[in-house]
Amino acid sequence: MTTQRRNFLRLFGASGLATSMASWSLPTLAASDVATTLAKSSGRRVVVVGGGFGGTIAAKFIRMQDPGIEVVLIEPNRQFVASPMSNLYLGGLLPDLSTLTMGYDQLLAQHDIKMVYDSVTAIDPQKKTVTVSTDTIDYDRLILSPGIDFRTEEIQGYDRQTTPEQMPHAWKTGAQTQLLRQQLVDMPDGGTVVLTVPAAPFRCHAAPYERASMIAMYLQQHKPKSKIVLLDANPDILVHAELFKKGWKKHYDGIIDYRSAQKLIAVDAGKRSVALQSGKEIRGDVVNLIPPQRAGQIAVAAGLVGRDKSWCPVNELTFESTLKKNIHVIGDACSAGAMPKSGFSANGQAKICAHNIVALMNDKEPSEISGIDTAFSYVSAKEAASVVSVFATKDSKIIQVPNSGGVSPDWSETEAAYASSWFKNILTEMSS
Ligand SMILES: Cc1cc2nc3c(=O)[nH]c(=O)nc-3n(C[C@H](O)[C@H](O)[C@H](O)COP(=O)(O)OP(=O)(O)OC[C@H]3O[C@@H](n4cnc5c(N)ncnc54)[C@H](O)[C@@H]3O)c2cc1C
């Protein structure tokens, strides 16, 4: 293990969240049990779809605020692998994804949440039911936090099955992230990594630039003749551009070749090349292609996305869809005014949504929101920076409070300590 990785793990406290979180055991419902146990609801029930940053917190806070409401959480995976810090794994600072992984047992036991490990394939807003593989489950109110899907149809030559195997996106953490890491390790010294950034909005605007930093750090240490070409569809770096430029000059001068306003229009996965709107074609030895994004597929299938065909418009007080009654959408999938698409925002939206659903189900007025988002990015093994934003509701819209928040003055070890501590806290809150 390198000294850098050892130091990082000490700072990060990599004691194995996954291990401690997996120590509880509670019987959960297989899809085949659903017909007998969940087909008919008695009393009031909220169904939550998606056990990620938004869904876990919404399920927990409804139970905490009104134990008289039954909560059913539906998620296909028995473990959730978080995306924050996954760039550090790509840079070689984490040996595997275990510190990003959590189970659900403790959350379910502690808050008496019913779990169905399955995917929702359809929603009937009239009958107020969701369909899983073997049955339908009814709800009084439904919360969707399904995360993102990709608008790959906008990229000529992109095959949804095969292209990600050759040009991984690694934008949903797990096997894709491991594949990208392996491709970086296997790349000969002197190779070129191409990283493409889609036009905003997409999941976590800071993350592509943090990823470029982490990959550059890895190349500098292990493949010093290599470089990374960062093709950004946006006019400039989306988050604290000056800090990133300063950090790259200091740490990775000559390694990161940043090119703005480079929209990707086609791929040839076999040749590992990407074609740009400008007419240029660029080949990489490793291509990390992050496609443009939209709300998770179930939200699209249920007719919850708006005129942009990408994101779900919601009442910005209750997160109830403006298109379908009794269905609330939180997290990356929704358009939440000024709030960015981040795990921190999904966490805050889940709490506000839960609070206001409990109010509505108890014939009370919903409350206005007040929330924050802090986006941390690492530039090196030891240094990070952050952007803090404060949000409030004004005229039924979520706005960024003027003259609040701000960007940290520089990259620092203190911000890196805050970042790792934020991550441990949020994962603990989601899993217990
Ligand atoms: C590289 C990277 C770095 C990031 N770093 C940060 C960071 O530092 N800070 C930060 O705040 N955010 C960060 N993010 C963003 C953060 O991961 C997302 O904003 C967050 O996960 C959104 O939460 P969500 O609940 O909307 O979706 P998710 O957390 O993705 O959860 C969605 C869940 O829904 C489930 N699901 C989907 N469809 C169905 C269905 N039909 N039926 C049942 N379940 C379903 C999925 O399996 C998944 O578990 C980062 C993202 C990336 C890619």
PDB file of C-alpha atoms and ligand atoms in Angstrom, residues 49-55 74-77 80 83-87 104 118-120 145-147 170-171 203-204 207 210-211 298 330-333 341-346 373-374 376 422, ligand 1:
ATOM      1  CA  VAL A  49     -39.111   3.794  -4.730  1.00  0.00           C
ATOM      2  CA  GLY A  50     -35.292   3.832  -4.634  1.00  0.00           C
ATOM      3  CA  GLY A  51     -33.025   3.099  -1.670  1.00  0.00           C
ATOM      4  CA  GLY A  52     -30.362   5.717  -2.426  1.00  0.00           C
ATOM      5  CA  PHE A  53     -29.648   9.190  -1.060  1.00  0.00           C
ATOM      6  CA  GLY A  54     -33.253  10.439  -1.290  1.00  0.00           C
ATOM      7  CA  GLY A  55     -35.304   7.276  -0.738  1.00  0.00           C
ATOM      8  CA  ILE A  74     -38.664  -0.769  -2.887  1.00  0.00           C
ATOM      9  CA  GLU A  75     -35.115  -1.181  -4.194  1.00  0.00           C
ATOM     10  CA  PRO A  76     -33.633  -3.967  -6.361  1.00  0.00           C
ATOM     11  CA  ASN A  77     -30.186  -4.103  -4.727  1.00  0.00           C
ATOM     12  CA  PHE A  80     -26.225   0.548  -2.017  1.00  0.00           C
ATOM     13  CA  SER A  83     -20.988   7.757  -5.686  1.00  0.00           C
ATOM     14  CA  PRO A  84     -19.307  10.457  -3.537  1.00  0.00           C
ATOM     15  CA  MET A  85     -15.660   9.381  -3.053  1.00  0.00           C
ATOM     16  CA  SER A  86     -15.836   6.960  -6.003  1.00  0.00           C
ATOM     17  CA  ASN A  87     -13.417   9.243  -7.884  1.00  0.00           C
ATOM     18  CA  TYR A 104     -30.339  -1.705   4.719  1.00  0.00           C
ATOM     19  CA  ASP A 118     -37.363  -5.590  -6.493  1.00  0.00           C
ATOM     20  CA  SER A 119     -37.721  -3.036  -9.293  1.00  0.00           C
ATOM     21  CA  VAL A 120     -40.884  -1.084  -9.901  1.00  0.00           C
ATOM     22  CA  SER A 145     -36.139   8.827  -5.835  1.00  0.00           C
ATOM     23  CA  PRO A 146     -34.886   6.681  -8.734  1.00  0.00           C
ATOM     24  CA  GLY A 147     -31.803   8.728  -9.617  1.00  0.00           C
ATOM     25  CA  ALA A 170     -18.940   5.058 -14.180  1.00  0.00           C
ATOM     26  CA  TRP A 171     -21.718   7.521 -13.289  1.00  0.00           C
ATOM     27  CA  ARG A 203     -25.806  14.429 -11.622  1.00  0.00           C
ATOM     28  CA  CYS A 204     -23.147  16.279  -9.575  1.00  0.00           C
ATOM     29  CA  ALA A 207     -17.674  15.358 -10.086  1.00  0.00           C
ATOM     30  CA  GLU A 210     -12.758  15.982  -9.455  1.00  0.00           C
ATOM     31  CA  ARG A 211     -12.535  12.779 -11.513  1.00  0.00           C
ATOM     32  CA  ILE A 298     -39.444   4.592 -14.098  1.00  0.00           C
ATOM     33  CA  ILE A 330     -37.094  13.911  -5.057  1.00  0.00           C
ATOM     34  CA  GLY A 331     -33.353  13.712  -5.696  1.00  0.00           C
ATOM     35  CA  ASP A 332     -31.643  13.878  -9.083  1.00  0.00           C
ATOM     36  CA  ALA A 333     -34.876  13.004 -10.932  1.00  0.00           C
ATOM     37  CA  LYS A 341     -28.431  17.384  -8.355  1.00  0.00           C
ATOM     38  CA  SER A 342     -26.393  16.042  -5.443  1.00  0.00           C
ATOM     39  CA  GLY A 343     -26.613  13.525  -2.624  1.00  0.00           C
ATOM     40  CA  PHE A 344     -26.625  16.376  -0.119  1.00  0.00           C
ATOM     41  CA  SER A 345     -29.588  18.022  -1.910  1.00  0.00           C
ATOM     42  CA  ALA A 346     -31.453  14.692  -2.222  1.00  0.00           C
ATOM     43  CA  ASP A 373     -25.923  21.980  -0.063  1.00  0.00           C
ATOM     44  CA  THR A 374     -22.177  21.612   0.304  1.00  0.00           C
ATOM     45  CA  PHE A 376     -16.804  18.936  -1.827  1.00  0.00           C
ATOM     46  CA  TRP A 422     -19.510  14.640   5.720  1.00  0.00           C
TER      47      TRP A 422
HETATM   48  C1  LIG B   1     -18.661  10.431  -9.417  1.00  0.00           C
HETATM   49  C2  LIG B   1     -19.741  11.062  -8.564  1.00  0.00           C
HETATM   50  C3  LIG B   1     -19.390  11.765  -7.427  1.00  0.00           C
HETATM   51  C4  LIG B   1     -20.385  12.362  -6.638  1.00  0.00           C
HETATM   52  N1  LIG B   1     -20.003  13.068  -5.528  1.00  0.00           N
HETATM   53  C5  LIG B   1     -20.952  13.655  -4.763  1.00  0.00           C
HETATM   54  C6  LIG B   1     -20.578  14.391  -3.599  1.00  0.00           C
HETATM   55  O1  LIG B   1     -19.394  14.501  -3.264  1.00  0.00           O
HETATM   56  N2  LIG B   1     -21.566  14.971  -2.875  1.00  0.00           N
HETATM   57  C7  LIG B   1     -22.892  14.860  -3.207  1.00  0.00           C
HETATM   58  O2  LIG B   1     -23.742  15.403  -2.494  1.00  0.00           O
HETATM   59  N3  LIG B   1     -23.271  14.170  -4.317  1.00  0.00           N
HETATM   60  C8  LIG B   1     -22.353  13.570  -5.090  1.00  0.00           C
HETATM   61  N4  LIG B   1     -22.731  12.855  -6.204  1.00  0.00           N
HETATM   62  C9  LIG B   1     -24.154  12.848  -6.614  1.00  0.00           C
HETATM   63  C10 LIG B   1     -25.011  11.830  -5.844  1.00  0.00           C
HETATM   64  O3  LIG B   1     -24.493  10.530  -5.977  1.00  0.00           O
HETATM   65  C11 LIG B   1     -26.441  11.852  -6.402  1.00  0.00           C
HETATM   66  O4  LIG B   1     -26.868  13.178  -6.530  1.00  0.00           O
HETATM   67  C12 LIG B   1     -27.384  11.085  -5.488  1.00  0.00           C
HETATM   68  O5  LIG B   1     -27.065   9.712  -5.539  1.00  0.00           O
HETATM   69  C13 LIG B   1     -28.849  11.305  -5.889  1.00  0.00           C
HETATM   70  O6  LIG B   1     -29.703  10.601  -5.019  1.00  0.00           O
HETATM   71  P1  LIG B   1     -31.034   9.905  -5.588  1.00  0.00           P
HETATM   72  O7  LIG B   1     -31.773   9.367  -4.424  1.00  0.00           O
HETATM   73  O8  LIG B   1     -31.708  10.829  -6.517  1.00  0.00           O
HETATM   74  O9  LIG B   1     -30.485   8.705  -6.494  1.00  0.00           O
HETATM   75  P2  LIG B   1     -29.578   7.463  -6.054  1.00  0.00           P
HETATM   76  O10 LIG B   1     -28.815   7.768  -4.832  1.00  0.00           O
HETATM   77  O11 LIG B   1     -28.847   7.044  -7.277  1.00  0.00           O
HETATM   78  O12 LIG B   1     -30.644   6.347  -5.685  1.00  0.00           O
HETATM   79  C14 LIG B   1     -31.510   5.828  -6.676  1.00  0.00           C
HETATM   80  C15 LIG B   1     -31.923   4.416  -6.247  1.00  0.00           C
HETATM   81  O13 LIG B   1     -33.136   4.074  -6.935  1.00  0.00           O
HETATM   82  C16 LIG B   1     -33.081   2.724  -7.309  1.00  0.00           C
HETATM   83  N5  LIG B   1     -34.030   2.558  -8.423  1.00  0.00           N
HETATM   84  C17 LIG B   1     -33.959   3.093  -9.666  1.00  0.00           C
HETATM   85  N6  LIG B   1     -35.025   2.695 -10.401  1.00  0.00           N
HETATM   86  C18 LIG B   1     -35.782   1.908  -9.602  1.00  0.00           C
HETATM   87  C19 LIG B   1     -36.999   1.176  -9.794  1.00  0.00           C
HETATM   88  N7  LIG B   1     -37.627   1.192 -10.982  1.00  0.00           N
HETATM   89  N8  LIG B   1     -37.498   0.457  -8.767  1.00  0.00           N
HETATM   90  C20 LIG B   1     -36.864   0.450  -7.559  1.00  0.00           C
HETATM   91  N9  LIG B   1     -35.705   1.101  -7.326  1.00  0.00           N
HETATM   92  C21 LIG B   1     -35.172   1.821  -8.335  1.00  0.00           C
HETATM   93  C22 LIG B   1     -31.620   2.507  -7.700  1.00  0.00           C
HETATM   94  O14 LIG B   1     -31.269   1.132  -7.629  1.00  0.00           O
HETATM   95  C23 LIG B   1     -30.889   3.361  -6.642  1.00  0.00           C
HETATM   96  O15 LIG B   1     -30.527   2.600  -5.516  1.00  0.00           O
HETATM   97  C24 LIG B   1     -21.758  12.241  -7.006  1.00  0.00           C
HETATM   98  C25 LIG B   1     -22.110  11.503  -8.152  1.00  0.00           C
HETATM   99  C26 LIG B   1     -21.106  10.941  -8.926  1.00  0.00           C
HETATM  100  C27 LIG B   1     -21.500  10.154 -10.165  1.00  0.00           C
END
